[in-house]
Amino acid sequence: MKSLLLFPLSLWVVSAGTRAAIPSTIGEPCSRGHRGILFRVTDHTDFSQGCHVTAVLKKDCLQLFRGNRETARIALDAIETPVHIVPYHNTCLSIKPASMDAEILCCDNESCRDAWWMALSEQILCLHKGAMRNEVSGEPTVEEEERQVLEQVVEKPSEGGVTIHIEKNPEGVEPVLTMHPSFKQSDVHPH
């Protein structure tokens, strides 16, 4: 009888978890949330000791629920980064809040673990930076490009501009002011 009741409930939970994991705003990574059922490990030496929890990732915290009771709330700004993937158990994450012991949360498979790892990492970055950006491998980051521009300006001052020449005249006569544009092509921004 128990197994008959658990099957429809687990089917409902899986389908509800699948719908909840799809972000409502696909184009805005910082406004996404993530939900799912994870296994919370209570004994770090034995990964079979623990319980299933409902995990809800919000903008500023990760909440763990057992039924309708909140069992843990971890502030994202308190999590020490990076979020670690447990090396000896390929479906688990280790989340280390600054003033607490590490929380080990396990998924059913590696793709679930990867989705949680990405969601947590993105949300922590969004919280600290205010925006999430995608960078293409092999291309310089925004900071590297800014540093290159600053180094070029310091190393090679611009040679273009305006020349101003002021000649002194005898007393009583106003000085002569001559301005000449100087057009020299720059290496930094070729025309």
GROMACS .gro file of N, CA and C in nm, residues 22-100:
model
  237
   22ILE      N    1   1.278   2.512  -1.488
   22ILE     CA    2   1.286   2.593  -1.608
   22ILE      C    3   1.265   2.738  -1.568
   23PRO      N    4   1.365   2.825  -1.595
   23PRO     CA    5   1.351   2.965  -1.554
   23PRO      C    6   1.242   3.035  -1.634
   24SER      N    7   1.170   3.125  -1.569
   24SER     CA    8   1.064   3.197  -1.637
   24SER      C    9   1.120   3.308  -1.725
   25THR      N   10   1.237   3.360  -1.692
   25THR     CA   11   1.301   3.464  -1.773
   25THR      C   12   1.433   3.410  -1.824
   26ILE      N   13   1.428   3.353  -1.943
   26ILE     CA   14   1.546   3.285  -1.996
   26ILE      C   15   1.656   3.385  -2.031
   27GLY      N   16   1.622   3.505  -2.078
   27GLY     CA   17   1.724   3.600  -2.119
   27GLY      C   18   1.795   3.672  -2.006
   28GLU      N   19   1.746   3.663  -1.885
   28GLU     CA   20   1.805   3.737  -1.773
   28GLU      C   21   1.856   3.641  -1.667
   29PRO      N   22   1.986   3.606  -1.671
   29PRO     CA   23   2.038   3.507  -1.576
   29PRO      C   24   2.027   3.551  -1.431
   30CYS      N   25   2.032   3.679  -1.402
   30CYS     CA   26   2.030   3.723  -1.262
   30CYS      C   27   1.892   3.719  -1.200
   31SER      N   28   1.788   3.701  -1.278
   31SER     CA   29   1.654   3.694  -1.220
   31SER      C   30   1.602   3.551  -1.214
   32ARG      N   31   1.687   3.456  -1.242
   32ARG     CA   32   1.647   3.316  -1.237
   32ARG      C   33   1.647   3.264  -1.094
   33GLY      N   34   1.569   3.160  -1.074
   33GLY     CA   35   1.574   3.084  -0.950
   33GLY      C   36   1.596   2.939  -0.989
   34HIS      N   37   1.603   2.853  -0.891
   34HIS     CA   38   1.620   2.710  -0.920
   34HIS      C   39   1.556   2.633  -0.807
   35ARG      N   40   1.490   2.524  -0.840
   35ARG     CA   41   1.425   2.440  -0.739
   35ARG      C   42   1.449   2.295  -0.772
   36GLY      N   43   1.446   2.214  -0.670
   36GLY     CA   44   1.459   2.071  -0.692
   36GLY      C   45   1.466   1.995  -0.561
   37ILE      N   46   1.469   1.864  -0.574
   37ILE     CA   47   1.480   1.777  -0.457
   37ILE      C   48   1.621   1.723  -0.453
   38LEU      N   49   1.689   1.746  -0.342
   38LEU     CA   50   1.827   1.702  -0.324
   38LEU      C   51   1.836   1.615  -0.199
   39PHE      N   52   1.945   1.541  -0.189
   39PHE     CA   53   1.970   1.459  -0.071
   39PHE      C   54   2.071   1.534   0.015
   40ARG      N   55   2.030   1.571   0.136
   40ARG     CA   56   2.118   1.644   0.228
   40ARG      C   57   2.192   1.543   0.315
   41VAL      N   58   2.324   1.539   0.300
   41VAL     CA   59   2.407   1.444   0.374
   41VAL      C   60   2.431   1.499   0.514
   42THR      N   61   2.403   1.417   0.616
   42THR     CA   62   2.423   1.461   0.755
   42THR      C   63   2.554   1.412   0.814
   43ASP      N   64   2.609   1.303   0.759
   43ASP     CA   65   2.737   1.249   0.806
   43ASP      C   66   2.834   1.251   0.689
   44HIS      N   67   2.936   1.335   0.697
   44HIS     CA   68   3.028   1.354   0.584
   44HIS      C   69   3.113   1.232   0.554
   45THR      N   70   3.116   1.135   0.643
   45THR     CA   71   3.193   1.012   0.618
   45THR      C   72   3.106   0.903   0.557
   46ASP      N   73   2.974   0.915   0.567
   46ASP     CA   74   2.883   0.815   0.513
   46ASP      C   75   2.774   0.887   0.433
   47PHE      N   76   2.784   0.881   0.301
   47PHE     CA   77   2.692   0.956   0.215
   47PHE      C   78   2.553   0.895   0.208
   48SER      N   79   2.531   0.782   0.273
   48SER     CA   80   2.397   0.725   0.276
   48SER      C   81   2.317   0.779   0.394
   49GLN      N   82   2.382   0.850   0.485
   49GLN     CA   83   2.314   0.908   0.602
   49GLN      C   84   2.265   1.049   0.567
   50GLY      N   85   2.136   1.068   0.574
   50GLY     CA   86   2.080   1.200   0.546
   50GLY      C   87   1.934   1.189   0.512
   51CYS      N   88   1.881   1.293   0.448
   51CYS     CA   89   1.739   1.294   0.413
   51CYS      C   90   1.719   1.377   0.286
   52HIS      N   91   1.607   1.353   0.220
   52HIS     CA   92   1.572   1.431   0.102
   52HIS      C   93   1.513   1.565   0.146
   53VAL      N   94   1.553   1.670   0.078
   53VAL     CA   95   1.503   1.804   0.107
   53VAL      C   96   1.462   1.871  -0.023
   54THR      N   97   1.374   1.967  -0.011
   54THR     CA   98   1.339   2.051  -0.125
   54THR      C   99   1.429   2.173  -0.117
   55ALA      N  100   1.506   2.197  -0.222
   55ALA     CA  101   1.598   2.310  -0.225
   55ALA      C  102   1.540   2.419  -0.315
   56VAL      N  103   1.543   2.542  -0.265
   56VAL     CA  104   1.491   2.657  -0.340
   56VAL      C  105   1.601   2.763  -0.341
   57LEU      N  106   1.649   2.795  -0.461
   57LEU     CA  107   1.751   2.898  -0.478
   57LEU      C  108   1.682   3.029  -0.515
   58LYS      N  109   1.702   3.131  -0.433
   58LYS     CA  110   1.645   3.263  -0.459
   58LYS      C  111   1.759   3.361  -0.487
   59LYS      N  112   1.726   3.488  -0.505
   59LYS     CA  113   1.827   3.589  -0.538
   59LYS      C  114   1.935   3.601  -0.433
   60ASP      N  115   1.898   3.586  -0.306
   60ASP     CA  116   1.995   3.611  -0.200
   60ASP      C  117   2.018   3.495  -0.104
   61CYS      N  118   1.949   3.382  -0.124
   61CYS     CA  119   1.967   3.271  -0.030
   61CYS      C  120   1.931   3.137  -0.094
   62LEU      N  121   1.976   3.032  -0.030
   62LEU     CA  122   1.940   2.895  -0.064
   62LEU      C  123   1.862   2.841   0.055
   63GLN      N  124   1.739   2.801   0.031
   63GLN     CA  125   1.654   2.748   0.138
   63GLN      C  126   1.640   2.598   0.121
   64LEU      N  127   1.645   2.526   0.234
   64LEU     CA  128   1.623   2.381   0.235
   64LEU      C  129   1.500   2.353   0.320
   65PHE      N  130   1.405   2.280   0.263
   65PHE     CA  131   1.280   2.248   0.331
   65PHE      C  132   1.268   2.097   0.348
   66ARG      N  133   1.214   2.059   0.460
   66ARG     CA  134   1.175   1.920   0.487
   66ARG      C  135   1.025   1.926   0.508
   67GLY      N  136   0.949   1.885   0.406
   67GLY     CA  137   0.804   1.905   0.410
   67GLY      C  138   0.777   2.053   0.388
   68ASN      N  139   0.699   2.113   0.476
   68ASN     CA  140   0.675   2.257   0.465
   68ASN      C  141   0.753   2.337   0.569
   69ARG      N  142   0.846   2.269   0.639
   69ARG     CA  143   0.927   2.335   0.743
   69ARG      C  144   1.067   2.364   0.687
   70GLU      N  145   1.109   2.488   0.702
   70GLU     CA  146   1.243   2.526   0.656
   70GLU      C  147   1.346   2.472   0.755
   71THR      N  148   1.440   2.390   0.705
   71THR     CA  149   1.543   2.333   0.792
   71THR      C  150   1.673   2.410   0.787
   72ALA      N  151   1.697   2.482   0.677
   72ALA     CA  152   1.820   2.562   0.667
   72ALA      C  153   1.798   2.675   0.568
   73ARG      N  154   1.864   2.786   0.597
   73ARG     CA  155   1.866   2.901   0.506
   73ARG      C  156   2.011   2.948   0.501
   74ILE      N  157   2.068   2.944   0.382
   74ILE     CA  158   2.208   2.982   0.365
   74ILE      C  159   2.212   3.108   0.280
   75ALA      N  160   2.263   3.216   0.336
   75ALA     CA  161   2.277   3.341   0.260
   75ALA      C  162   2.385   3.323   0.154
   76LEU      N  163   2.356   3.365   0.032
   76LEU     CA  164   2.452   3.347  -0.077
   76LEU      C  165   2.579   3.427  -0.056
   77ASP      N  166   2.570   3.543   0.009
   77ASP     CA  167   2.691   3.621   0.032
   77ASP      C  168   2.779   3.560   0.141
   78ALA      N  169   2.728   3.461   0.215
   78ALA     CA  170   2.808   3.392   0.317
   78ALA      C  171   2.877   3.268   0.262
   79ILE      N  172   2.841   3.226   0.141
   79ILE     CA  173   2.900   3.105   0.083
   79ILE      C  174   3.039   3.136   0.032
   80GLU      N  175   3.136   3.055   0.075
   80GLU     CA  176   3.273   3.069   0.026
   80GLU      C  177   3.280   3.007  -0.113
   81THR      N  178   3.328   3.085  -0.207
   81THR     CA  179   3.339   3.035  -0.344
   81THR      C  180   3.479   2.986  -0.371
   82PRO      N  181   3.496   2.896  -0.464
   82PRO     CA  182   3.396   2.837  -0.551
   82PRO      C  183   3.317   2.729  -0.480
   83VAL      N  184   3.199   2.700  -0.535
   83VAL     CA  185   3.119   2.588  -0.486
   83VAL      C  186   3.188   2.462  -0.538
   84HIS      N  187   3.219   2.370  -0.448
   84HIS     CA  188   3.297   2.253  -0.485
   84HIS      C  189   3.210   2.135  -0.525
   85ILE      N  190   3.256   2.062  -0.624
   85ILE     CA  191   3.198   1.932  -0.658
   85ILE      C  192   3.278   1.830  -0.580
   86VAL      N  193   3.210   1.746  -0.503
   86VAL     CA  194   3.278   1.650  -0.416
   86VAL      C  195   3.354   1.551  -0.505
   87PRO      N  196   3.487   1.541  -0.489
   87PRO     CA  197   3.567   1.459  -0.580
   87PRO      C  198   3.543   1.308  -0.568
   88TYR      N  199   3.509   1.260  -0.450
   88TYR     CA  200   3.493   1.116  -0.432
   88TYR      C  201   3.348   1.071  -0.443
   89HIS      N  202   3.259   1.161  -0.478
   89HIS     CA  203   3.119   1.125  -0.501
   89HIS      C  204   3.069   1.215  -0.614
   90ASN      N  205   3.053   1.163  -0.733
   90ASN     CA  206   3.035   1.245  -0.852
   90ASN      C  207   2.900   1.313  -0.868
   91THR      N  208   2.807   1.297  -0.776
   91THR     CA  209   2.679   1.366  -0.789
   91THR      C  210   2.653   1.465  -0.676
   92CYS      N  211   2.757   1.500  -0.600
   92CYS     CA  212   2.738   1.584  -0.481
   92CYS      C  213   2.813   1.717  -0.491
   93LEU      N  214   2.755   1.818  -0.427
   93LEU     CA  215   2.816   1.951  -0.415
   93LEU      C  216   2.846   1.978  -0.269
   94SER      N  217   2.953   2.052  -0.245
   94SER     CA  218   2.986   2.095  -0.110
   94SER      C  219   2.973   2.247  -0.105
   95ILE      N  220   2.882   2.294  -0.022
   95ILE     CA  221   2.858   2.437  -0.006
   95ILE      C  222   2.907   2.476   0.132
   96LYS      N  223   3.004   2.568   0.138
   96LYS     CA  224   3.067   2.606   0.265
   96LYS      C  225   3.029   2.749   0.302
   97PRO      N  226   2.931   2.765   0.393
   97PRO     CA  227   2.905   2.899   0.446
   97PRO      C  228   3.021   2.943   0.536
   98ALA      N  229   3.044   3.072   0.546
   98ALA     CA  230   3.161   3.125   0.616
   98ALA      C  231   3.169   3.082   0.762
   99SER      N  232   3.059   3.083   0.834
   99SER     CA  233   3.066   3.056   0.977
   99SER      C  234   3.003   2.923   1.017
  100MET      N  235   2.985   2.832   0.921
  100MET     CA  236   2.921   2.703   0.950
  100MET      C  237   3.000   2.590   0.886
   0.00000   0.00000   0.00000
